[in-house]
PDB file of C-alpha atoms and ligand atoms in Angstrom:
ATOM      1  CA  MET A   6      27.498  22.422  14.968  1.00  0.00           C
ATOM      2  CA  ILE A   7      24.358  22.206  12.785  1.00  0.00           C
ATOM      3  CA  PRO A   8      24.983  19.514  10.142  1.00  0.00           C
ATOM      4  CA  GLU A   9      25.336  20.562   6.489  1.00  0.00           C
ATOM      5  CA  SER A  10      23.270  17.637   5.350  1.00  0.00           C
ATOM      6  CA  VAL A  11      20.602  15.517   7.009  1.00  0.00           C
ATOM      7  CA  LYS A  12      19.456  12.002   6.242  1.00  0.00           C
ATOM      8  CA  ILE A  13      15.726  11.485   6.552  1.00  0.00           C
ATOM      9  CA  VAL A  14      14.567   8.013   7.473  1.00  0.00           C
ATOM     10  CA  GLU A  15      11.082   7.633   5.996  1.00  0.00           C
ATOM     11  CA  VAL A  16       9.046   5.483   8.371  1.00  0.00           C
ATOM     12  CA  GLY A  17       5.622   5.898   6.737  1.00  0.00           C
ATOM     13  CA  PRO A  18       5.392   2.465   5.078  1.00  0.00           C
ATOM     14  CA  ARG A  19       5.905   0.734   8.461  1.00  0.00           C
ATOM     15  CA  ASP A  20       5.551   2.917  11.541  1.00  0.00           C
ATOM     16  CA  GLY A  21       3.001   5.065   9.733  1.00  0.00           C
ATOM     17  CA  LEU A  22       0.822   2.380   8.153  1.00  0.00           C
ATOM     18  CA  GLN A  23       0.796   0.136  11.217  1.00  0.00           C
ATOM     19  CA  ASN A  24      -1.093   2.842  13.093  1.00  0.00           C
ATOM     20  CA  GLU A  25      -3.681   3.395  10.363  1.00  0.00           C
ATOM     21  CA  SER A  26      -7.053   1.707  10.599  1.00  0.00           C
ATOM     22  CA  ARG A  27      -7.315   0.910   6.887  1.00  0.00           C
ATOM     23  CA  VAL A  28      -5.136  -1.920   5.546  1.00  0.00           C
ATOM     24  CA  LEU A  29      -3.412  -1.111   2.244  1.00  0.00           C
ATOM     25  CA  PRO A  30      -2.977  -3.984  -0.207  1.00  0.00           C
ATOM     26  CA  VAL A  31       0.586  -5.061  -0.976  1.00  0.00           C
ATOM     27  CA  PRO A  32       0.705  -3.459  -4.473  1.00  0.00           C
ATOM     28  CA  GLU A  33      -0.184  -0.068  -2.962  1.00  0.00           C
ATOM     29  CA  ARG A  34       2.500  -0.471  -0.307  1.00  0.00           C
ATOM     30  CA  ILE A  35       5.042  -1.310  -3.013  1.00  0.00           C
ATOM     31  CA  ARG A  36       3.916   1.742  -4.962  1.00  0.00           C
ATOM     32  CA  LEU A  37       4.349   3.887  -1.865  1.00  0.00           C
ATOM     33  CA  VAL A  38       7.921   2.728  -1.244  1.00  0.00           C
ATOM     34  CA  GLN A  39       8.829   3.080  -4.926  1.00  0.00           C
ATOM     35  CA  GLY A  40       7.320   6.567  -4.996  1.00  0.00           C
ATOM     36  CA  LEU A  41       9.354   7.572  -1.954  1.00  0.00           C
ATOM     37  CA  THR A  42      12.515   6.249  -3.599  1.00  0.00           C
ATOM     38  CA  GLY A  43      11.662   8.338  -6.655  1.00  0.00           C
ATOM     39  CA  ALA A  44      11.279  11.393  -4.428  1.00  0.00           C
ATOM     40  CA  GLY A  45      14.874  10.921  -3.260  1.00  0.00           C
ATOM     41  CA  LEU A  46      14.503   9.108   0.053  1.00  0.00           C
ATOM     42  CA  LYS A  47      17.535   6.928   0.749  1.00  0.00           C
ATOM     43  CA  GLN A  48      16.279   5.120   3.842  1.00  0.00           C
ATOM     44  CA  ILE A  49      12.739   3.785   3.816  1.00  0.00           C
ATOM     45  CA  GLU A  50      11.272   1.502   6.436  1.00  0.00           C
ATOM     46  CA  ALA A  51       9.583  -1.041   4.212  1.00  0.00           C
ATOM     47  CA  GLY A  52       7.597  -3.144   6.661  1.00  0.00           C
ATOM     48  CA  SER A  53       7.618  -5.428   9.644  1.00  0.00           C
ATOM     49  CA  PHE A  54       7.916  -9.103  10.476  1.00  0.00           C
ATOM     50  CA  VAL A  55       5.705  -9.086  13.539  1.00  0.00           C
ATOM     51  CA  ARG A  56       2.829 -11.575  13.705  1.00  0.00           C
ATOM     52  CA  PRO A  57       0.316 -10.710  10.971  1.00  0.00           C
ATOM     53  CA  ASP A  58      -2.655 -11.139  13.301  1.00  0.00           C
ATOM     54  CA  LEU A  59      -1.187  -8.429  15.538  1.00  0.00           C
ATOM     55  CA  LEU A  60      -0.501  -5.920  12.762  1.00  0.00           C
ATOM     56  CA  PRO A  61      -2.326  -6.800   9.536  1.00  0.00           C
ATOM     57  CA  GLN A  62      -1.445  -3.337   8.161  1.00  0.00           C
ATOM     58  CA  VAL A  63       2.170  -4.420   7.679  1.00  0.00           C
ATOM     59  CA  SER A  64       1.719  -8.152   7.077  1.00  0.00           C
ATOM     60  CA  ASP A  65       3.123  -9.765   3.930  1.00  0.00           C
ATOM     61  CA  THR A  66       6.230  -7.608   4.078  1.00  0.00           C
ATOM     62  CA  ASP A  67       8.042 -10.431   2.263  1.00  0.00           C
ATOM     63  CA  GLN A  68       5.812  -9.727  -0.740  1.00  0.00           C
ATOM     64  CA  VAL A  69       6.512  -6.004  -0.458  1.00  0.00           C
ATOM     65  CA  LEU A  70      10.277  -6.634  -0.481  1.00  0.00           C
ATOM     66  CA  SER A  71      10.112  -9.065  -3.371  1.00  0.00           C
ATOM     67  CA  GLY A  72       7.930  -6.659  -5.359  1.00  0.00           C
ATOM     68  CA  LEU A  73      10.319  -3.753  -4.955  1.00  0.00           C
ATOM     69  CA  ASN A  74      12.845  -2.806  -7.537  1.00  0.00           C
ATOM     70  CA  LEU A  75      15.540  -2.569  -4.847  1.00  0.00           C
ATOM     71  CA  ASP A  76      17.904   0.352  -5.314  1.00  0.00           C
ATOM     72  CA  ALA A  77      21.474  -0.412  -4.233  1.00  0.00           C
ATOM     73  CA  GLU A  78      21.793   3.080  -2.770  1.00  0.00           C
ATOM     74  CA  VAL A  79      18.638   2.835  -0.669  1.00  0.00           C
ATOM     75  CA  GLY A  80      18.245   1.124   2.693  1.00  0.00           C
ATOM     76  CA  TYR A  81      14.966  -0.723   3.314  1.00  0.00           C
ATOM     77  CA  PRO A  82      14.969  -1.647   6.999  1.00  0.00           C
ATOM     78  CA  VAL A  83      12.239  -3.948   8.293  1.00  0.00           C
ATOM     79  CA  LEU A  84      11.151  -4.250  11.905  1.00  0.00           C
ATOM     80  CA  VAL A  85      11.960  -7.595  13.493  1.00  0.00           C
ATOM     81  CA  PRO A  86      10.624  -8.560  16.957  1.00  0.00           C
ATOM     82  CA  ASN A  87      12.386 -11.886  17.516  1.00  0.00           C
ATOM     83  CA  MET A  88      14.368 -14.738  15.932  1.00  0.00           C
ATOM     84  CA  ARG A  89      11.360 -16.008  14.011  1.00  0.00           C
ATOM     85  CA  GLY A  90      10.875 -12.553  12.517  1.00  0.00           C
ATOM     86  CA  LEU A  91      14.547 -12.440  11.611  1.00  0.00           C
ATOM     87  CA  GLU A  92      14.308 -15.785   9.816  1.00  0.00           C
ATOM     88  CA  SER A  93      11.399 -14.450   7.760  1.00  0.00           C
ATOM     89  CA  ALA A  94      13.291 -11.220   7.046  1.00  0.00           C
ATOM     90  CA  LEU A  95      16.338 -13.176   5.902  1.00  0.00           C
ATOM     91  CA  SER A  96      14.231 -15.418   3.651  1.00  0.00           C
ATOM     92  CA  ALA A  97      12.637 -12.308   2.157  1.00  0.00           C
ATOM     93  CA  GLY A  98      16.059 -10.890   1.299  1.00  0.00           C
ATOM     94  CA  ALA A  99      16.095  -8.026   3.803  1.00  0.00           C
ATOM     95  CA  ARG A 100      19.430  -6.241   3.977  1.00  0.00           C
ATOM     96  CA  GLU A 101      18.682  -4.275   7.106  1.00  0.00           C
ATOM     97  CA  ILE A 102      16.530  -4.816  10.172  1.00  0.00           C
ATOM     98  CA  ALA A 103      15.370  -2.656  13.046  1.00  0.00           C
ATOM     99  CA  VAL A 104      15.025  -3.835  16.630  1.00  0.00           C
ATOM    100  CA  PHE A 105      13.356  -1.956  19.445  1.00  0.00           C
ATOM    101  CA  ALA A 106      13.449  -1.485  23.181  1.00  0.00           C
ATOM    102  CA  ALA A 107      11.625   0.870  25.518  1.00  0.00           C
ATOM    103  CA  ALA A 108      13.056   3.310  28.021  1.00  0.00           C
ATOM    104  CA  SER A 109      10.068   2.585  30.267  1.00  0.00           C
ATOM    105  CA  GLU A 110       9.722  -0.716  32.146  1.00  0.00           C
ATOM    106  CA  THR A 111       5.928  -0.473  32.160  1.00  0.00           C
ATOM    107  CA  PHE A 112       5.778   0.208  28.429  1.00  0.00           C
ATOM    108  CA  SER A 113       8.133  -2.703  27.737  1.00  0.00           C
ATOM    109  CA  GLN A 114       5.915  -5.047  29.752  1.00  0.00           C
ATOM    110  CA  LYS A 115       2.706  -3.855  28.093  1.00  0.00           C
ATOM    111  CA  ASN A 116       4.124  -3.673  24.566  1.00  0.00           C
ATOM    112  CA  ILE A 117       6.259  -6.796  24.356  1.00  0.00           C
ATOM    113  CA  ASN A 118       5.543  -8.632  27.627  1.00  0.00           C
ATOM    114  CA  CYS A 119       9.033  -8.529  29.021  1.00  0.00           C
ATOM    115  CA  SER A 120      11.390  -6.291  30.969  1.00  0.00           C
ATOM    116  CA  ILE A 121      13.826  -3.968  29.241  1.00  0.00           C
ATOM    117  CA  SER A 122      16.779  -6.212  30.083  1.00  0.00           C
ATOM    118  CA  GLU A 123      14.962  -9.311  28.805  1.00  0.00           C
ATOM    119  CA  SER A 124      14.195  -7.464  25.561  1.00  0.00           C
ATOM    120  CA  ILE A 125      17.847  -6.522  25.174  1.00  0.00           C
ATOM    121  CA  ARG A 126      18.862 -10.146  25.724  1.00  0.00           C
ATOM    122  CA  ARG A 127      16.352 -11.281  23.106  1.00  0.00           C
ATOM    123  CA  PHE A 128      17.517  -8.687  20.605  1.00  0.00           C
ATOM    124  CA  SER A 129      21.172  -9.400  21.226  1.00  0.00           C
ATOM    125  CA  GLU A 130      20.711 -12.857  19.673  1.00  0.00           C
ATOM    126  CA  VAL A 131      18.693 -11.369  16.821  1.00  0.00           C
ATOM    127  CA  ALA A 132      21.305  -8.664  16.173  1.00  0.00           C
ATOM    128  CA  LYS A 133      24.241 -11.063  16.348  1.00  0.00           C
ATOM    129  CA  THR A 134      22.670 -13.463  13.876  1.00  0.00           C
ATOM    130  CA  ALA A 135      21.687 -10.614  11.553  1.00  0.00           C
ATOM    131  CA  ILE A 136      25.154  -9.074  11.626  1.00  0.00           C
ATOM    132  CA  ASP A 137      26.744 -12.494  11.037  1.00  0.00           C
ATOM    133  CA  GLN A 138      24.550 -12.749   7.927  1.00  0.00           C
ATOM    134  CA  GLY A 139      25.783  -9.370   6.705  1.00  0.00           C
ATOM    135  CA  LEU A 140      22.722  -7.330   7.645  1.00  0.00           C
ATOM    136  CA  LYS A 141      22.751  -3.888   9.217  1.00  0.00           C
ATOM    137  CA  VAL A 142      20.874  -3.439  12.478  1.00  0.00           C
ATOM    138  CA  ARG A 143      19.167  -0.243  13.561  1.00  0.00           C
ATOM    139  CA  GLY A 144      17.870   0.221  17.100  1.00  0.00           C
ATOM    140  CA  TYR A 145      14.784   2.093  18.250  1.00  0.00           C
ATOM    141  CA  ILE A 146      14.137   3.294  21.762  1.00  0.00           C
ATOM    142  CA  SER A 147      10.558   4.190  22.575  1.00  0.00           C
ATOM    143  CA  CYS A 148       9.261   6.519  25.289  1.00  0.00           C
ATOM    144  CA  VAL A 149      12.499   8.526  25.533  1.00  0.00           C
ATOM    145  CA  LEU A 150      10.722  11.659  26.758  1.00  0.00           C
ATOM    146  CA  GLY A 151       7.783  10.106  28.554  1.00  0.00           C
ATOM    147  CA  CYS A 152       5.658   6.997  28.861  1.00  0.00           C
ATOM    148  CA  PRO A 153       1.871   6.756  28.462  1.00  0.00           C
ATOM    149  CA  TYR A 154       1.723   4.613  31.619  1.00  0.00           C
ATOM    150  CA  ALA A 155       4.648   5.662  33.806  1.00  0.00           C
ATOM    151  CA  GLY A 156       4.919   9.371  32.964  1.00  0.00           C
ATOM    152  CA  ALA A 157       8.386  10.893  33.211  1.00  0.00           C
ATOM    153  CA  ILE A 158      11.415   8.911  32.037  1.00  0.00           C
ATOM    154  CA  SER A 159      14.893   9.762  33.259  1.00  0.00           C
ATOM    155  CA  PRO A 160      17.504  10.586  30.620  1.00  0.00           C
ATOM    156  CA  GLU A 161      19.860   8.187  32.402  1.00  0.00           C
ATOM    157  CA  LYS A 162      17.452   5.323  31.705  1.00  0.00           C
ATOM    158  CA  VAL A 163      17.462   6.224  28.022  1.00  0.00           C
ATOM    159  CA  LEU A 164      21.262   6.353  28.094  1.00  0.00           C
ATOM    160  CA  TYR A 165      21.338   2.864  29.622  1.00  0.00           C
ATOM    161  CA  VAL A 166      19.113   1.446  26.873  1.00  0.00           C
ATOM    162  CA  ALA A 167      21.024   3.296  24.138  1.00  0.00           C
ATOM    163  CA  GLY A 168      24.297   1.889  25.467  1.00  0.00           C
ATOM    164  CA  ALA A 169      22.811  -1.609  25.516  1.00  0.00           C
ATOM    165  CA  LEU A 170      21.638  -1.297  21.894  1.00  0.00           C
ATOM    166  CA  GLU A 171      25.051   0.005  20.886  1.00  0.00           C
ATOM    167  CA  ASP A 172      26.670  -2.958  22.664  1.00  0.00           C
ATOM    168  CA  ILE A 173      24.587  -5.498  20.741  1.00  0.00           C
ATOM    169  CA  GLY A 174      25.745  -3.988  17.449  1.00  0.00           C
ATOM    170  CA  CYS A 175      23.181  -1.380  16.385  1.00  0.00           C
ATOM    171  CA  TYR A 176      24.916   0.985  13.972  1.00  0.00           C
ATOM    172  CA  GLU A 177      22.391   3.701  14.755  1.00  0.00           C
ATOM    173  CA  ILE A 178      20.066   4.352  17.662  1.00  0.00           C
ATOM    174  CA  SER A 179      16.843   6.223  17.056  1.00  0.00           C
ATOM    175  CA  LEU A 180      15.507   8.113  20.057  1.00  0.00           C
ATOM    176  CA  GLY A 181      11.723   7.883  19.894  1.00  0.00           C
ATOM    177  CA  ASP A 182       9.298  10.228  21.592  1.00  0.00           C
ATOM    178  CA  THR A 183       6.492   7.722  21.162  1.00  0.00           C
ATOM    179  CA  ILE A 184       3.742   9.900  22.616  1.00  0.00           C
ATOM    180  CA  GLY A 185       5.089  13.201  21.327  1.00  0.00           C
ATOM    181  CA  ILE A 186       5.122  14.702  24.772  1.00  0.00           C
ATOM    182  CA  GLY A 187       8.677  16.105  24.824  1.00  0.00           C
ATOM    183  CA  THR A 188       9.570  19.787  24.661  1.00  0.00           C
ATOM    184  CA  PRO A 189      12.793  21.373  23.357  1.00  0.00           C
ATOM    185  CA  ILE A 190      14.469  21.766  26.740  1.00  0.00           C
ATOM    186  CA  ALA A 191      13.762  18.152  27.676  1.00  0.00           C
ATOM    187  CA  THR A 192      15.133  17.123  24.282  1.00  0.00           C
ATOM    188  CA  ARG A 193      18.309  19.114  24.882  1.00  0.00           C
ATOM    189  CA  VAL A 194      18.794  17.588  28.342  1.00  0.00           C
ATOM    190  CA  LEU A 195      18.272  14.090  26.924  1.00  0.00           C
ATOM    191  CA  ILE A 196      20.786  14.550  24.098  1.00  0.00           C
ATOM    192  CA  ASP A 197      23.298  16.198  26.438  1.00  0.00           C
ATOM    193  CA  THR A 198      23.012  13.170  28.737  1.00  0.00           C
ATOM    194  CA  ILE A 199      23.667  10.699  25.938  1.00  0.00           C
ATOM    195  CA  THR A 200      26.297  12.311  23.717  1.00  0.00           C
ATOM    196  CA  PRO A 201      29.184  12.192  26.197  1.00  0.00           C
ATOM    197  CA  HIS A 202      28.870   8.391  25.995  1.00  0.00           C
ATOM    198  CA  ILE A 203      27.548   7.656  22.512  1.00  0.00           C
ATOM    199  CA  PRO A 204      28.836   9.553  19.462  1.00  0.00           C
ATOM    200  CA  VAL A 205      26.310  11.966  18.026  1.00  0.00           C
ATOM    201  CA  GLY A 206      26.887  10.359  14.615  1.00  0.00           C
ATOM    202  CA  ARG A 207      25.230   7.180  15.859  1.00  0.00           C
ATOM    203  CA  LEU A 208      22.043   8.862  17.006  1.00  0.00           C
ATOM    204  CA  ALA A 209      18.814   9.584  15.171  1.00  0.00           C
ATOM    205  CA  VAL A 210      15.668  11.274  16.433  1.00  0.00           C
ATOM    206  CA  HIS A 211      12.101  10.054  16.006  1.00  0.00           C
ATOM    207  CA  PHE A 212       9.563  12.650  17.064  1.00  0.00           C
ATOM    208  CA  HIS A 213       5.816  12.516  17.079  1.00  0.00           C
ATOM    209  CA  ASP A 214       3.839  15.708  16.690  1.00  0.00           C
ATOM    210  CA  THR A 215       1.091  14.777  19.139  1.00  0.00           C
ATOM    211  CA  TYR A 216       1.583  17.968  21.135  1.00  0.00           C
ATOM    212  CA  GLY A 217       2.904  20.075  18.254  1.00  0.00           C
ATOM    213  CA  GLN A 218       6.498  19.968  19.498  1.00  0.00           C
ATOM    214  CA  ALA A 219       8.163  17.833  16.846  1.00  0.00           C
ATOM    215  CA  LEU A 220       9.829  20.465  14.646  1.00  0.00           C
ATOM    216  CA  ALA A 221      11.032  22.451  17.647  1.00  0.00           C
ATOM    217  CA  ASN A 222      12.535  19.288  19.092  1.00  0.00           C
ATOM    218  CA  ILE A 223      14.130  18.360  15.767  1.00  0.00           C
ATOM    219  CA  LEU A 224      15.723  21.807  15.588  1.00  0.00           C
ATOM    220  CA  VAL A 225      17.262  21.237  19.014  1.00  0.00           C
ATOM    221  CA  ALA A 226      18.567  17.847  17.871  1.00  0.00           C
ATOM    222  CA  LEU A 227      20.102  19.424  14.748  1.00  0.00           C
ATOM    223  CA  GLN A 228      21.746  22.104  16.898  1.00  0.00           C
ATOM    224  CA  ALA A 229      23.252  19.292  18.967  1.00  0.00           C
ATOM    225  CA  GLY A 230      24.747  17.826  15.770  1.00  0.00           C
ATOM    226  CA  ILE A 231      22.302  14.987  15.120  1.00  0.00           C
ATOM    227  CA  SER A 232      21.957  14.486  11.371  1.00  0.00           C
ATOM    228  CA  VAL A 233      19.451  11.630  11.033  1.00  0.00           C
ATOM    229  CA  VAL A 234      15.738  12.369  11.406  1.00  0.00           C
ATOM    230  CA  ASP A 235      12.869   9.863  11.230  1.00  0.00           C
ATOM    231  CA  SER A 236       9.633  11.116   9.713  1.00  0.00           C
ATOM    232  CA  SER A 237       6.549   9.891   7.921  1.00  0.00           C
ATOM    233  CA  VAL A 238       5.085  11.198   4.666  1.00  0.00           C
ATOM    234  CA  ALA A 239       1.845  13.107   5.299  1.00  0.00           C
ATOM    235  CA  GLY A 240       2.361  12.377   9.005  1.00  0.00           C
ATOM    236  CA  LEU A 241       1.041   8.844   8.490  1.00  0.00           C
ATOM    237  CA  GLY A 242       0.346   6.985  11.691  1.00  0.00           C
ATOM    238  CA  GLY A 243      -1.707   8.343  14.535  1.00  0.00           C
ATOM    239  CA  CYS A 244      -1.062   7.995  18.227  1.00  0.00           C
ATOM    240  CA  PRO A 245      -2.486   4.778  19.729  1.00  0.00           C
ATOM    241  CA  TYR A 246      -2.611   6.497  23.137  1.00  0.00           C
ATOM    242  CA  ALA A 247      -4.490   9.569  21.915  1.00  0.00           C
ATOM    243  CA  PRO A 248      -7.037   8.615  19.254  1.00  0.00           C
ATOM    244  CA  GLY A 249      -7.379  11.275  16.579  1.00  0.00           C
ATOM    245  CA  ALA A 250      -4.108  13.016  17.504  1.00  0.00           C
ATOM    246  CA  SER A 251      -1.151  13.515  15.151  1.00  0.00           C
ATOM    247  CA  GLY A 252       1.459  10.809  14.985  1.00  0.00           C
ATOM    248  CA  ASN A 253       4.876  10.887  13.385  1.00  0.00           C
ATOM    249  CA  VAL A 254       6.195  14.259  12.307  1.00  0.00           C
ATOM    250  CA  ALA A 255       5.465  14.718   8.595  1.00  0.00           C
ATOM    251  CA  THR A 256       8.374  14.344   6.194  1.00  0.00           C
ATOM    252  CA  GLU A 257       7.126  17.316   4.140  1.00  0.00           C
ATOM    253  CA  ASP A 258       7.329  19.569   7.217  1.00  0.00           C
ATOM    254  CA  VAL A 259      10.865  18.412   8.059  1.00  0.00           C
ATOM    255  CA  VAL A 260      11.996  18.912   4.452  1.00  0.00           C
ATOM    256  CA  TYR A 261      10.524  22.424   4.385  1.00  0.00           C
ATOM    257  CA  MET A 262      12.343  23.355   7.595  1.00  0.00           C
ATOM    258  CA  LEU A 263      15.638  21.935   6.287  1.00  0.00           C
ATOM    259  CA  ASP A 264      15.196  23.939   3.069  1.00  0.00           C
ATOM    260  CA  GLY A 265      14.755  27.074   5.156  1.00  0.00           C
ATOM    261  CA  MET A 266      18.026  26.300   6.927  1.00  0.00           C
ATOM    262  CA  SER A 267      19.883  25.495   3.667  1.00  0.00           C
ATOM    263  CA  ILE A 268      20.562  21.989   4.952  1.00  0.00           C
ATOM    264  CA  HIS A 269      20.944  19.438   2.157  1.00  0.00           C
ATOM    265  CA  HIS A 270      18.564  16.459   2.166  1.00  0.00           C
ATOM    266  CA  GLY A 271      18.197  15.306  -1.452  1.00  0.00           C
ATOM    267  CA  ILE A 272      14.399  15.074  -1.419  1.00  0.00           C
ATOM    268  CA  ASP A 273      12.007  16.514  -3.998  1.00  0.00           C
ATOM    269  CA  LEU A 274       9.351  18.263  -1.911  1.00  0.00           C
ATOM    270  CA  GLY A 275       6.853  18.473  -4.774  1.00  0.00           C
ATOM    271  CA  ARG A 276       6.923  14.731  -5.377  1.00  0.00           C
ATOM    272  CA  LEU A 277       6.703  14.102  -1.657  1.00  0.00           C
ATOM    273  CA  ILE A 278       3.603  16.294  -1.398  1.00  0.00           C
ATOM    274  CA  ALA A 279       1.972  14.391  -4.247  1.00  0.00           C
ATOM    275  CA  ILE A 280       2.741  11.056  -2.594  1.00  0.00           C
ATOM    276  CA  GLY A 281       1.338  12.303   0.714  1.00  0.00           C
ATOM    277  CA  ARG A 282      -1.931  13.353  -0.939  1.00  0.00           C
ATOM    278  CA  SER A 283      -2.247  10.150  -2.878  1.00  0.00           C
ATOM    279  CA  ILE A 284      -1.621   7.834   0.076  1.00  0.00           C
ATOM    280  CA  CYS A 285      -4.022   9.766   2.318  1.00  0.00           C
ATOM    281  CA  SER A 286      -6.704   9.524  -0.320  1.00  0.00           C
ATOM    282  CA  LEU A 287      -6.204   5.742  -0.436  1.00  0.00           C
ATOM    283  CA  LEU A 288      -6.371   5.574   3.346  1.00  0.00           C
ATOM    284  CA  ASP A 289      -9.338   7.943   3.464  1.00  0.00           C
ATOM    285  CA  ARG A 290      -7.710  10.149   6.054  1.00  0.00           C
ATOM    286  CA  PRO A 291      -6.603  13.779   6.160  1.00  0.00           C
ATOM    287  CA  VAL A 292      -3.063  14.840   5.313  1.00  0.00           C
ATOM    288  CA  MET A 293      -1.454  15.794   8.621  1.00  0.00           C
ATOM    289  CA  SER A 294       1.453  17.728   7.097  1.00  0.00           C
ATOM    290  CA  LYS A 295       0.975  21.476   7.469  1.00  0.00           C
ATOM    291  CA  VAL A 296       3.315  22.129   4.529  1.00  0.00           C
ATOM    292  CA  ASN A 297       1.355  19.723   2.358  1.00  0.00           C
ATOM    293  CA  ARG A 298      -1.980  21.326   3.283  1.00  0.00           C
ATOM    294  CA  ALA A 299      -0.592  24.803   2.632  1.00  0.00           C
ATOM    295  CA  THR A 300       0.641  23.918  -0.866  1.00  0.00           C
ATOM    296  CA  PRO A 301      -2.088  24.725  -3.380  1.00  0.00           C
ATOM    297  CA  ILE A 302      -0.727  23.182  -6.563  1.00  0.00           C
ATOM    298  CA  ASP A 303      -1.464  19.571  -7.469  1.00  0.00           C
ATOM    299  CA  PHE A 304       1.682  17.648  -8.345  1.00  0.00           C
ATOM    300  CA  GLU A 305       1.935  14.465 -10.357  1.00  0.00           C
ATOM    301  CA  VAL A 306       3.427  11.541  -8.420  1.00  0.00           C
TER     302      VAL A 306
HETATM  303 MG1  LIG B 575       6.724   6.670  15.241  1.00  0.00          MG
END
């Protein structure tokens, strides 16, 4: 049941950076994405087309895309919140976008000022237009194992949102534990609720390590046959609901665990460690990856 190979979706350059206090200039963001490509990542979230005043950390994503030496074998999804964002993404030459919905009504209202069903309606137009233009569309669901405002979230609610994202054309649905609150049993129950209705091959997992549960939860997801894992180099990105806490699970830590399980991933851990150290030094923040911290040798990026 455990997959022989796993695809890691590197979310550091978007999900990671957007939760950092320091804003990296465009050339450094380009260098980050190029470095990650060089380390073997095949799916790298390159930025976002949300309003720049809301998230200056990921503004000017058009310049990031145009500055990249795009690799035909690499996907560079960009987050798109609405039709205006899609138009910008299309003008910038994006080949893949990501849309997002919450599994919590309260979170949806607070995050994007509309209900879950309104958000799905909005994204259905975005997804249809994108697909008509030949783009791939990935879907994120936030708060799948708990909401910072509403607490517990039922797996059935997550299933409903996942089904809606599948219906609007998302080729993959990433289950996001936005506040990192989930434990392995809850993860198992969630996946067991969804997989009778949505093929396991269309699911990805997106864990945060806020409560130290991410790798345990990823292991459960792998045991359930999920073979796509979102992670962020050096654990970039904190938790907006718990200042100072860990954010996204670190790519280095996921890669190390996959190595220990002889699961193929195609990533050069040494290069990844070097990138993690370099980006954290630019951001003036500690490396959150335990594997990175434990590795004594300095690598060249
Ligand atoms: Mg995240």
